[in-house]
Amino acid sequence: MMATFNPVTPELLEKLRNVIGDKYVKTDEDYLTAYQTDEEGNSIYFRKPEVVVFPGSTEEVAAIVKLANEYLVPLTPRSAGSGVACGAIPIYHGIVVELERMNKILKFDADNMYATCQTGVLTGDLQAEARKHNLLYAGDPSSAESCQIGGNVANNAGGNKAVKYGTTRHQIYSLKVVTPTGDIVTLGARLQKCSTGLCLEQLLAGSEGILGIITEVTVKLRPLPPYSFNMVCVFKSDEEAFALPNKILKAGIDPTSIEFMDNEALQLTCKFLDMKMPHVDDGCDYVIVTVESFNEEDSDRKMEQLCDLAEANGSIDEFEADARIWKLRKQFAEAARSVDKMFQTEDFVVPLDKIPDITKQLPELRRKYDLYCVTVAHIGDGNIHVLPLNDKGLSPEEWFNKIKAFHHDLFPRVYALGGKMSGEHGIGFKKLEEFEACTPEGELKMIRAIKKALDPNDIMNPGKLVNVG
């Protein structure tokens, strides 16, 4: 059901200027065009906002939200715009609330191992600050150098260290949030455990901006392990590679990450980066395992144990990963984008023991929908990134229809195995229809009821995750 909102009026624009200053209220065509999309490349999804605002404080955000309610104008919160599910696209136009000015680490307490950040702090900057103090911020999405902490929380970003440390929601103590009606609230607390009331900070984590605008995040920091190794295990078949994660976990090796790149992904990225890497031309896959430790002997023992496990599982070679390996892994999305800007990023997740079951079905789906796909994965937590690439140059409409048909076939198979359609990228607008089709009605009713209760005018990022009806 389409929501009905009012347009942005000159009167509202003037009130916005009074709140945050004329220079931070943008209606120029260049700005409106720049904010019509996030990382989505298919123009069929693009929507121009009517105005882009750049608040500098929580209080300014709250004032903007109250005006949006008063004038019944939709709001789209935006951090870095690095998402791939159309979560930061202003589906109903209205106001884009760009949070990049709120980019300060407000407090960094190395002794007590926590930091309080404004929403626009780059994840990579927080990681770098932690390393200066021999500490670790464990949230580590592949886009860490360009994504922002508020967006990480809103989408519950995962990334390379999730096997050991969990996703972004596992890194947070508390949040400062502007509610959809403009109240300022602090949710959660800097506690190791709490059974007082509802766990509302966790409700906001992964809510994709539909329940409020996150303006400050207090995160956990951890001791930085002094010893670590990164090992590449080379496999001739996907099946052998996918059997390795459970064996590593059962052996007590306690990996930080287990990453997978299939041969097509390796060839694509090596070509994009003009690199030559071992065994890629032989048609092999890579499994990249990272293990951290506080004890050198323990680290050496686990490296030897890992190599033995990999060889017993069919690995034809193991070698220590250098900077080139992580460049391959982190530049993979850009390599895919070089084929066509409309590339599709799937991020479904299944139980570890079901990875072979779903991946065995992918060749059939590729043939059925005539798709060229490459695959990378966080196989240590069952999060599979299959990327269909528009290598045939289909039009936006043709590509949209092909991907929709692929989704309607793929996701029921994922759910039949106990999986979900998103492990870290979220639903946004792009997979809203598929989410509603695959999610039990009782669960949808709960989500809609929460949304309606907190956002009675449905102004907060409408058209994302669920339709309230």
CSV table of C-alpha atoms in Angstrom, one decimal:
chain,number,residue,atom,x,y,z
A,1,MET,CA,0.0,0.0,0.0
A,2,MET,CA,1.4,3.4,-1.0
A,3,ALA,CA,1.8,5.9,1.8
A,4,THR,CA,0.4,9.4,1.4
A,5,PHE,CA,2.6,12.3,2.4
A,6,ASN,CA,2.6,16.1,1.9
A,7,PRO,CA,5.2,17.8,-0.3
A,8,VAL,CA,8.0,19.9,1.2
A,9,THR,CA,6.7,23.5,1.2
A,10,PRO,CA,8.5,26.8,1.2
A,11,GLU,CA,7.2,27.3,4.7
A,12,LEU,CA,8.8,24.0,5.9
A,13,LEU,CA,12.1,24.9,4.2
A,14,GLU,CA,12.2,28.2,6.0
A,15,LYS,CA,11.6,26.4,9.3
A,16,LEU,CA,14.4,23.9,8.5
A,17,ARG,CA,16.7,26.8,7.8
A,18,ASN,CA,15.9,28.4,11.1
A,19,VAL,CA,16.7,25.1,12.9
A,20,ILE,CA,20.1,24.2,11.3
A,21,GLY,CA,21.1,27.2,9.2
A,22,ASP,CA,20.7,28.1,5.5
A,23,LYS,CA,24.0,26.5,4.4
A,24,TYR,CA,22.9,23.1,5.7
A,25,VAL,CA,19.5,23.0,3.9
A,26,LYS,CA,20.1,21.9,0.2
A,27,THR,CA,17.6,22.0,-2.6
A,28,ASP,CA,20.0,22.4,-5.5
A,29,GLU,CA,19.4,19.9,-8.3
A,30,ASP,CA,23.0,18.6,-7.9
A,31,TYR,CA,22.3,17.6,-4.3
A,32,LEU,CA,18.9,16.1,-5.0
A,33,THR,CA,20.5,14.0,-7.8
A,34,ALA,CA,23.4,12.9,-5.6
A,35,TYR,CA,21.0,11.7,-2.9
A,36,GLN,CA,18.6,9.8,-5.1
A,37,THR,CA,20.4,6.5,-4.5
A,38,ASP,CA,22.9,4.8,-2.1
A,39,GLU,CA,25.2,2.1,-3.6
A,40,GLU,CA,22.3,0.9,-5.8
A,41,GLY,CA,23.2,1.2,-9.5
A,42,ASN,CA,19.8,0.3,-11.1
A,43,SER,CA,18.0,3.5,-11.9
A,44,ILE,CA,14.6,1.8,-11.6
A,45,TYR,CA,15.0,2.3,-7.8
A,46,PHE,CA,16.2,5.9,-7.8
A,47,ARG,CA,14.1,8.6,-6.1
A,48,LYS,CA,15.0,12.2,-5.6
A,49,PRO,CA,14.5,13.9,-2.3
A,50,GLU,CA,12.9,17.3,-2.2
A,51,VAL,CA,15.5,18.6,0.3
A,52,VAL,CA,18.7,17.3,1.9
A,53,VAL,CA,19.5,18.6,5.5
A,54,PHE,CA,22.8,18.3,7.4
A,55,PRO,CA,22.1,18.5,11.1
A,56,GLY,CA,25.0,19.0,13.5
A,57,SER,CA,23.6,17.8,16.8
A,58,THR,CA,21.0,15.4,18.3
A,59,GLU,CA,18.9,18.4,19.2
A,60,GLU,CA,18.8,19.6,15.6
A,61,VAL,CA,17.8,16.1,14.5
A,62,ALA,CA,15.0,16.1,17.0
A,63,ALA,CA,13.7,19.5,15.7
A,64,ILE,CA,13.8,18.2,12.1
A,65,VAL,CA,11.8,15.1,13.1
A,66,LYS,CA,9.2,17.2,14.9
A,67,LEU,CA,8.8,19.4,11.8
A,68,ALA,CA,8.4,16.4,9.6
A,69,ASN,CA,5.6,15.2,11.8
A,70,GLU,CA,3.9,18.6,11.9
A,71,TYR,CA,4.0,18.8,8.1
A,72,LEU,CA,3.5,15.0,7.4
A,73,VAL,CA,6.7,14.8,5.3
A,74,PRO,CA,8.7,11.6,5.1
A,75,LEU,CA,12.3,11.4,6.4
A,76,THR,CA,15.1,9.2,5.2
A,77,PRO,CA,18.1,8.9,7.6
A,78,ARG,CA,21.4,8.5,5.9
A,79,SER,CA,24.9,7.8,7.1
A,80,ALA,CA,27.5,7.1,4.4
A,81,GLY,CA,25.1,5.7,1.9
A,82,SER,CA,27.2,2.6,1.5
A,83,GLY,CA,24.2,0.1,1.8
A,84,VAL,CA,23.2,-2.1,-1.1
A,85,ALA,CA,19.5,-2.7,-0.2
A,86,CYS,CA,18.1,0.7,-1.1
A,87,GLY,CA,17.8,1.5,2.6
A,88,ALA,CA,18.9,5.1,2.2
A,89,ILE,CA,16.9,5.9,-0.9
A,90,PRO,CA,14.1,8.4,-0.3
A,91,ILE,CA,11.3,6.2,-1.7
A,92,TYR,CA,8.6,8.8,-1.0
A,93,HIS,CA,10.9,11.8,-1.7
A,94,GLY,CA,10.6,14.2,1.2
A,95,ILE,CA,13.6,15.0,3.4
A,96,VAL,CA,17.0,13.1,3.5
A,97,VAL,CA,18.7,13.6,6.9
A,98,GLU,CA,22.4,13.4,6.1
A,99,LEU,CA,24.4,12.7,9.3
A,100,GLU,CA,27.9,13.2,8.1
A,101,ARG,CA,28.5,16.4,10.1
A,102,MET,CA,28.1,14.4,13.4
A,103,ASN,CA,31.5,12.7,13.1
A,104,LYS,CA,33.3,13.0,16.4
A,105,ILE,CA,34.5,10.4,18.8
A,106,LEU,CA,33.1,12.1,21.9
A,107,LYS,CA,34.8,9.9,24.5
A,108,PHE,CA,37.5,7.3,24.2
A,109,ASP,CA,38.2,5.5,27.5
A,110,ALA,CA,41.1,3.1,27.0
A,111,ASP,CA,41.2,2.0,30.7
A,112,ASN,CA,37.6,1.0,30.8
A,113,MET,CA,37.5,-0.1,27.2
A,114,TYR,CA,34.6,1.8,25.6
A,115,ALA,CA,34.1,4.7,23.3
A,116,THR,CA,31.2,7.0,22.6
A,117,CYS,CA,30.8,8.1,19.0
A,118,GLN,CA,28.5,10.3,17.0
A,119,THR,CA,26.7,8.5,14.3
A,120,GLY,CA,28.8,9.8,11.4
A,121,VAL,CA,32.2,8.5,12.7
A,122,LEU,CA,33.8,6.3,10.0
A,123,THR,CA,34.1,2.7,11.2
A,124,GLY,CA,37.7,2.6,10.0
A,125,ASP,CA,38.6,5.8,12.1
A,126,LEU,CA,37.2,4.1,15.2
A,127,GLN,CA,39.2,1.0,14.5
A,128,ALA,CA,42.4,3.0,14.0
A,129,GLU,CA,41.9,4.9,17.2
A,130,ALA,CA,41.4,1.7,19.1
A,131,ARG,CA,44.6,0.2,17.6
A,132,LYS,CA,46.6,3.3,18.9
A,133,HIS,CA,45.7,2.1,22.4
A,134,ASN,CA,46.3,-1.6,21.8
A,135,LEU,CA,42.6,-2.2,21.7
A,136,LEU,CA,40.2,-3.6,19.1
A,137,TYR,CA,36.8,-2.4,17.9
A,138,ALA,CA,35.6,-5.7,16.6
A,139,GLY,CA,32.9,-4.4,14.1
A,140,ASP,CA,34.6,-4.9,10.8
A,141,PRO,CA,32.4,-4.7,7.6
A,142,SER,CA,34.4,-4.8,4.4
A,143,SER,CA,33.4,-1.2,3.7
A,144,ALA,CA,35.0,-0.1,7.0
A,145,GLU,CA,36.9,2.7,5.4
A,146,SER,CA,33.8,4.3,4.0
A,147,CYS,CA,30.8,3.3,6.2
A,148,GLN,CA,29.8,5.0,9.4
A,149,ILE,CA,29.0,3.7,12.8
A,150,GLY,CA,25.4,4.8,12.9
A,151,GLY,CA,24.6,3.0,9.7
A,152,ASN,CA,26.5,-0.1,10.9
A,153,VAL,CA,24.1,-0.2,13.9
A,154,ALA,CA,21.0,0.5,11.9
A,155,ASN,CA,21.8,-2.4,9.6
A,156,ASN,CA,23.5,-4.6,12.1
A,157,ALA,CA,26.5,-4.8,9.8
A,158,GLY,CA,28.5,-8.0,10.0
A,159,GLY,CA,31.8,-8.4,8.3
A,160,ASN,CA,35.1,-10.3,8.6
A,161,LYS,CA,35.3,-10.7,12.4
A,162,ALA,CA,31.7,-11.8,13.1
A,163,VAL,CA,32.6,-15.5,13.6
A,164,LYS,CA,34.5,-14.6,16.9
A,165,TYR,CA,33.0,-11.3,17.9
A,166,GLY,CA,29.5,-11.2,16.5
A,167,THR,CA,27.8,-8.5,14.4
A,168,THR,CA,27.5,-4.8,15.2
A,169,ARG,CA,24.7,-5.4,17.7
A,170,HIS,CA,27.2,-7.4,19.8
A,171,GLN,CA,29.6,-4.4,20.0
A,172,ILE,CA,27.2,-1.8,21.5
A,173,TYR,CA,26.5,-0.8,25.1
A,174,SER,CA,24.0,2.0,24.4
A,175,LEU,CA,22.4,4.3,21.9
A,176,LYS,CA,21.2,7.9,21.8
A,177,VAL,CA,18.2,8.0,19.5
A,178,VAL,CA,15.7,10.5,18.2
A,179,THR,CA,12.4,8.7,18.1
A,180,PRO,CA,10.0,9.0,15.1
A,181,THR,CA,8.0,11.6,17.1
A,182,GLY,CA,11.1,13.7,17.9
A,183,ASP,CA,11.9,12.7,21.5
A,184,ILE,CA,15.5,12.2,22.5
A,185,VAL,CA,16.1,8.9,24.4
A,186,THR,CA,19.1,6.9,25.6
A,187,LEU,CA,18.7,3.1,25.3
A,188,GLY,CA,20.9,0.5,27.0
A,189,ALA,CA,23.7,1.2,29.4
A,190,ARG,CA,27.4,0.5,29.9
A,191,LEU,CA,26.7,-2.8,31.8
A,192,GLN,CA,28.0,-6.3,31.4
A,193,LYS,CA,24.5,-7.6,32.0
A,194,CYS,CA,21.0,-6.2,32.4
A,195,SER,CA,17.6,-7.7,32.9
A,196,THR,CA,15.8,-4.4,33.5
A,197,GLY,CA,12.9,-3.8,31.1
A,198,LEU,CA,13.0,-4.4,27.4
A,199,CYS,CA,16.3,-4.5,25.5
A,200,LEU,CA,15.4,-1.5,23.3
A,201,GLU,CA,18.9,-0.8,22.1
A,202,GLN,CA,18.9,-4.2,20.4
A,203,LEU,CA,15.5,-3.5,18.9
A,204,LEU,CA,17.0,-0.4,17.2
A,205,ALA,CA,20.1,-2.4,16.0
A,206,GLY,CA,19.1,-3.8,12.6
A,207,SER,CA,15.9,-1.8,12.4
A,208,GLU,CA,17.1,0.0,9.2
A,209,GLY,CA,16.1,3.5,10.3
A,210,ILE,CA,12.3,2.8,10.6
A,211,LEU,CA,12.2,3.2,14.4
A,212,GLY,CA,14.3,6.3,14.9
A,213,ILE,CA,17.5,8.1,14.0
A,214,ILE,CA,20.6,7.0,15.9
A,215,THR,CA,22.8,10.0,16.9
A,216,GLU,CA,25.3,8.5,19.3
A,217,VAL,CA,26.7,5.0,19.9
A,218,THR,CA,28.6,3.8,23.0
A,219,VAL,CA,30.6,0.8,21.9
A,220,LYS,CA,32.6,-2.0,23.5
A,221,LEU,CA,36.4,-2.2,23.0
A,222,ARG,CA,38.4,-5.3,23.5
A,223,PRO,CA,42.1,-6.1,24.1
A,224,LEU,CA,44.0,-6.4,20.8
A,225,PRO,CA,45.5,-9.9,20.6
A,226,PRO,CA,49.3,-9.6,20.0
A,227,TYR,CA,49.6,-12.7,17.9
A,228,SER,CA,47.6,-13.7,14.8
A,229,PHE,CA,47.9,-15.5,11.6
A,230,ASN,CA,46.0,-15.4,8.3
A,231,MET,CA,46.1,-18.7,6.4
A,232,VAL,CA,44.9,-19.4,2.9
A,233,CYS,CA,43.7,-23.0,2.3
A,234,VAL,CA,43.3,-23.9,-1.4
A,235,PHE,CA,40.6,-26.3,-2.6
A,236,LYS,CA,39.8,-27.8,-5.9
A,237,SER,CA,36.0,-28.0,-5.1
A,238,ASP,CA,33.4,-25.9,-3.3
A,239,GLU,CA,32.2,-28.9,-1.4
A,240,GLU,CA,35.6,-29.5,0.3
A,241,ALA,CA,35.9,-25.8,1.1
A,242,PHE,CA,32.4,-25.6,2.7
A,243,ALA,CA,33.1,-28.6,4.9
A,244,LEU,CA,36.0,-26.9,6.6
A,245,PRO,CA,34.3,-24.3,8.9
A,246,ASN,CA,32.5,-26.7,11.2
A,247,LYS,CA,35.6,-28.8,11.6
A,248,ILE,CA,37.7,-25.7,12.5
A,249,LEU,CA,35.1,-24.7,15.1
A,250,LYS,CA,34.7,-28.2,16.6
A,251,ALA,CA,38.5,-28.4,16.9
A,252,GLY,CA,38.5,-25.5,19.3
A,253,ILE,CA,40.7,-23.3,17.1
A,254,ASP,CA,38.4,-20.3,17.7
A,255,PRO,CA,38.9,-18.4,14.4
A,256,THR,CA,38.2,-14.7,14.1
A,257,SER,CA,37.1,-15.2,10.5
A,258,ILE,CA,36.7,-17.8,7.8
A,259,GLU,CA,36.3,-16.2,4.4
A,260,PHE,CA,35.6,-17.9,1.1
A,261,MET,CA,36.2,-16.8,-2.5
A,262,ASP,CA,35.2,-19.1,-5.4
A,263,ASN,CA,37.4,-19.3,-8.5
A,264,GLU,CA,35.2,-17.0,-10.6
A,265,ALA,CA,35.4,-14.3,-7.9
A,266,LEU,CA,39.2,-14.8,-7.7
A,267,GLN,CA,39.6,-14.6,-11.4
A,268,LEU,CA,37.3,-11.5,-11.7
A,269,THR,CA,39.1,-9.6,-8.9
A,270,CYS,CA,42.7,-10.6,-10.0
A,271,LYS,CA,41.9,-9.3,-13.5
A,272,PHE,CA,40.4,-6.1,-12.0
A,273,LEU,CA,43.5,-5.5,-9.8
A,274,ASP,CA,46.0,-6.9,-12.4
A,275,MET,CA,47.3,-9.4,-9.9
A,276,LYS,CA,48.6,-13.0,-10.2
A,277,MET,CA,47.8,-15.3,-7.3
A,278,PRO,CA,48.7,-18.9,-6.6
A,279,HIS,CA,46.4,-21.6,-8.0
A,280,VAL,CA,43.8,-19.2,-9.4
A,281,ASP,CA,44.6,-20.2,-13.0
A,282,ASP,CA,44.1,-23.8,-11.9
A,283,GLY,CA,40.4,-23.3,-11.1
A,284,CYS,CA,40.8,-23.4,-7.3
A,285,ASP,CA,38.9,-21.7,-4.5
A,286,TYR,CA,40.4,-19.9,-1.5
A,287,VAL,CA,39.4,-20.3,2.2
A,288,ILE,CA,41.0,-17.5,4.2
A,289,VAL,CA,41.2,-18.2,8.0
A,290,THR,CA,42.2,-15.7,10.6
A,291,VAL,CA,43.1,-16.8,14.1
A,292,GLU,CA,44.1,-14.4,16.9
A,293,SER,CA,45.7,-15.3,20.2
A,294,PHE,CA,47.3,-13.9,23.4
A,295,ASN,CA,49.9,-16.6,23.5
A,296,GLU,CA,52.6,-17.2,20.8
A,297,GLU,CA,52.8,-21.0,21.4
A,298,ASP,CA,49.0,-21.2,21.2
A,299,SER,CA,49.1,-19.4,17.9
A,300,ASP,CA,51.8,-21.7,16.5
A,301,ARG,CA,49.9,-24.7,17.7
A,302,LYS,CA,46.6,-23.6,16.1
A,303,MET,CA,48.4,-22.8,12.8
A,304,GLU,CA,49.8,-26.3,12.6
A,305,GLN,CA,46.4,-27.8,13.7
A,306,LEU,CA,44.6,-25.8,11.0
A,307,CYS,CA,47.0,-26.9,8.2
A,308,ASP,CA,46.5,-30.5,9.3
A,309,LEU,CA,42.7,-30.1,9.3
A,310,ALA,CA,42.7,-28.4,5.9
A,311,GLU,CA,44.9,-31.1,4.3
A,312,ALA,CA,42.8,-33.9,5.8
A,313,ASN,CA,39.8,-32.1,4.2
A,314,GLY,CA,41.3,-31.9,0.7
A,315,SER,CA,43.3,-28.7,0.7
A,316,ILE,CA,46.1,-28.9,-1.9
A,317,ASP,CA,48.1,-26.0,-0.5
A,318,GLU,CA,48.2,-23.7,2.5
A,319,PHE,CA,50.1,-20.4,2.6
A,320,GLU,CA,50.1,-17.4,4.9
A,321,ALA,CA,47.9,-14.6,3.6
A,322,ASP,CA,49.7,-11.3,2.9
A,323,ALA,CA,48.2,-7.9,2.2
A,324,ARG,CA,47.4,-9.0,-1.4
A,325,ILE,CA,44.8,-11.5,-0.1
A,326,TRP,CA,42.9,-9.0,1.9
A,327,LYS,CA,43.1,-6.5,-1.0
A,328,LEU,CA,41.5,-9.3,-3.1
A,329,ARG,CA,38.7,-9.8,-0.6
A,330,LYS,CA,38.0,-6.2,0.1
A,331,GLN,CA,38.1,-5.0,-3.5
A,332,PHE,CA,35.8,-7.8,-4.7
A,333,ALA,CA,32.7,-5.6,-4.8
A,334,GLU,CA,34.5,-3.0,-6.9
A,335,ALA,CA,35.6,-5.7,-9.3
A,336,ALA,CA,32.0,-6.8,-9.6
A,337,ARG,CA,30.9,-3.2,-10.1
A,338,SER,CA,33.4,-2.9,-13.0
A,339,VAL,CA,31.3,-5.4,-14.9
A,340,ASP,CA,28.2,-3.4,-14.6
A,341,LYS,CA,27.0,-0.9,-11.9
A,342,MET,CA,23.7,-2.8,-11.6
A,343,PHE,CA,25.4,-5.8,-10.0
A,344,GLN,CA,23.3,-7.6,-7.4
A,345,THR,CA,24.6,-8.5,-3.9
A,346,GLU,CA,22.8,-11.4,-2.2
A,347,ASP,CA,23.7,-11.9,1.5
A,348,PHE,CA,21.5,-14.8,2.6
A,349,VAL,CA,22.5,-16.8,5.6
A,350,VAL,CA,22.0,-20.5,6.5
A,351,PRO,CA,23.2,-22.8,9.3
A,352,LEU,CA,26.8,-23.9,8.7
A,353,ASP,CA,25.8,-27.5,8.0
A,354,LYS,CA,23.4,-26.3,5.3
A,355,ILE,CA,26.0,-24.3,3.3
A,356,PRO,CA,26.6,-27.3,0.9
A,357,ASP,CA,22.8,-27.8,0.6
A,358,ILE,CA,22.1,-24.3,-0.7
A,359,THR,CA,25.3,-23.9,-2.7
A,360,LYS,CA,24.6,-27.1,-4.6
A,361,GLN,CA,21.4,-25.5,-5.9
A,362,LEU,CA,23.1,-22.4,-7.2
A,363,PRO,CA,24.3,-23.9,-10.6
A,364,GLU,CA,20.7,-24.9,-11.4
A,365,LEU,CA,19.4,-21.4,-10.5
A,366,ARG,CA,22.2,-19.8,-12.6
A,367,ARG,CA,21.2,-21.9,-15.6
A,368,LYS,CA,17.5,-21.4,-15.1
A,369,TYR,CA,17.7,-17.6,-15.0
A,370,ASP,CA,20.7,-17.3,-17.4
A,371,LEU,CA,22.8,-15.6,-14.7
A,372,TYR,CA,26.6,-15.1,-14.5
A,373,CYS,CA,27.3,-15.2,-10.7
A,374,VAL,CA,30.4,-15.1,-8.5
A,375,THR,CA,30.4,-16.1,-4.9
A,376,VAL,CA,32.3,-14.9,-1.8
A,377,ALA,CA,31.2,-15.8,1.7
A,378,HIS,CA,31.7,-15.4,5.4
A,379,ILE,CA,31.5,-19.2,5.6
A,380,GLY,CA,32.4,-19.2,9.3
A,381,ASP,CA,28.9,-17.8,10.1
A,382,GLY,CA,27.0,-19.2,7.1
A,383,ASN,CA,26.6,-15.8,5.3
A,384,ILE,CA,26.8,-16.3,1.5
A,385,HIS,CA,27.3,-13.5,-0.9
A,386,VAL,CA,26.2,-14.6,-4.4
A,387,LEU,CA,26.6,-11.8,-6.9
A,388,PRO,CA,24.7,-12.0,-10.1
A,389,LEU,CA,26.4,-9.7,-12.6
A,390,ASN,CA,24.7,-8.0,-15.5
A,391,ASP,CA,27.3,-9.1,-18.0
A,392,LYS,CA,24.9,-9.1,-20.9
A,393,GLY,CA,24.0,-5.4,-20.5
A,394,LEU,CA,20.3,-5.8,-19.8
A,395,SER,CA,18.2,-2.6,-19.4
A,396,PRO,CA,17.3,-1.5,-15.8
A,397,GLU,CA,13.8,-3.0,-16.3
A,398,GLU,CA,15.0,-6.3,-17.8
A,399,TRP,CA,17.6,-6.7,-15.0
A,400,PHE,CA,15.0,-5.8,-12.3
A,401,ASN,CA,12.6,-8.5,-13.6
A,402,LYS,CA,15.3,-11.1,-13.9
A,403,ILE,CA,16.5,-10.5,-10.3
A,404,LYS,CA,12.9,-10.5,-9.0
A,405,ALA,CA,12.3,-13.9,-10.6
A,406,PHE,CA,15.6,-15.2,-9.2
A,407,HIS,CA,14.7,-14.0,-5.7
A,408,HIS,CA,11.2,-15.6,-5.8
A,409,ASP,CA,13.0,-18.9,-6.5
A,410,LEU,CA,16.1,-18.6,-4.3
A,411,PHE,CA,14.7,-17.3,-1.0
A,412,PRO,CA,12.1,-20.0,-0.4
A,413,ARG,CA,14.9,-22.5,-0.8
A,414,VAL,CA,17.0,-20.6,1.8
A,415,TYR,CA,14.1,-20.5,4.3
A,416,ALA,CA,13.4,-24.2,3.8
A,417,LEU,CA,16.9,-24.9,5.1
A,418,GLY,CA,16.4,-22.7,8.2
A,419,GLY,CA,18.0,-19.7,6.7
A,420,LYS,CA,17.2,-16.0,6.2
A,421,MET,CA,17.5,-13.7,3.2
A,422,SER,CA,19.9,-11.3,4.8
A,423,GLY,CA,22.9,-11.8,7.1
A,424,GLU,CA,24.1,-8.3,7.2
A,425,HIS,CA,22.9,-6.0,4.4
A,426,GLY,CA,19.3,-5.7,5.5
A,427,ILE,CA,16.0,-5.7,3.6
A,428,GLY,CA,15.6,-2.0,2.8
A,429,PHE,CA,13.3,-1.3,-0.1
A,430,LYS,CA,14.9,-3.7,-2.5
A,431,LYS,CA,13.8,-6.9,-0.8
A,432,LEU,CA,10.7,-5.7,1.0
A,433,GLU,CA,8.3,-7.7,-1.2
A,434,GLU,CA,10.4,-10.9,-0.7
A,435,PHE,CA,10.7,-10.4,3.0
A,436,GLU,CA,6.9,-10.1,3.4
A,437,ALA,CA,6.5,-13.2,1.2
A,438,CYS,CA,8.9,-15.4,3.3
A,439,THR,CA,8.2,-14.1,6.8
A,440,PRO,CA,5.5,-15.8,8.9
A,441,GLU,CA,2.4,-13.5,9.3
A,442,GLY,CA,2.6,-13.5,13.1
A,443,GLU,CA,6.2,-12.1,12.9
A,444,LEU,CA,5.1,-9.5,10.3
A,445,LYS,CA,2.2,-8.4,12.6
A,446,MET,CA,4.6,-7.8,15.5
A,447,ILE,CA,7.0,-5.7,13.3
A,448,ARG,CA,4.1,-3.7,11.9
A,449,ALA,CA,2.6,-3.1,15.4
A,450,ILE,CA,6.0,-1.9,16.8
A,451,LYS,CA,6.4,0.4,13.8
A,452,LYS,CA,2.9,1.8,14.1
A,453,ALA,CA,3.2,2.4,17.8
A,454,LEU,CA,6.5,4.2,17.6
A,455,ASP,CA,5.9,6.0,14.3
A,456,PRO,CA,2.1,6.8,14.1
A,457,ASN,CA,2.6,9.0,11.0
A,458,ASP,CA,4.9,6.5,9.3
A,459,ILE,CA,7.3,9.3,8.4
A,460,MET,CA,10.5,7.5,9.5
A,461,ASN,CA,12.2,5.8,6.5
A,462,PRO,CA,8.8,4.6,5.0
A,463,GLY,CA,8.9,1.8,2.5
A,464,LYS,CA,11.7,0.0,4.1
A,465,LEU,CA,11.7,-3.4,5.8
A,466,VAL,CA,7.8,-3.6,6.0
A,467,ASN,CA,4.8,-1.8,4.8
A,468,VAL,CA,2.6,-0.9,7.8
A,469,GLY,CA,-0.6,-1.3,5.7
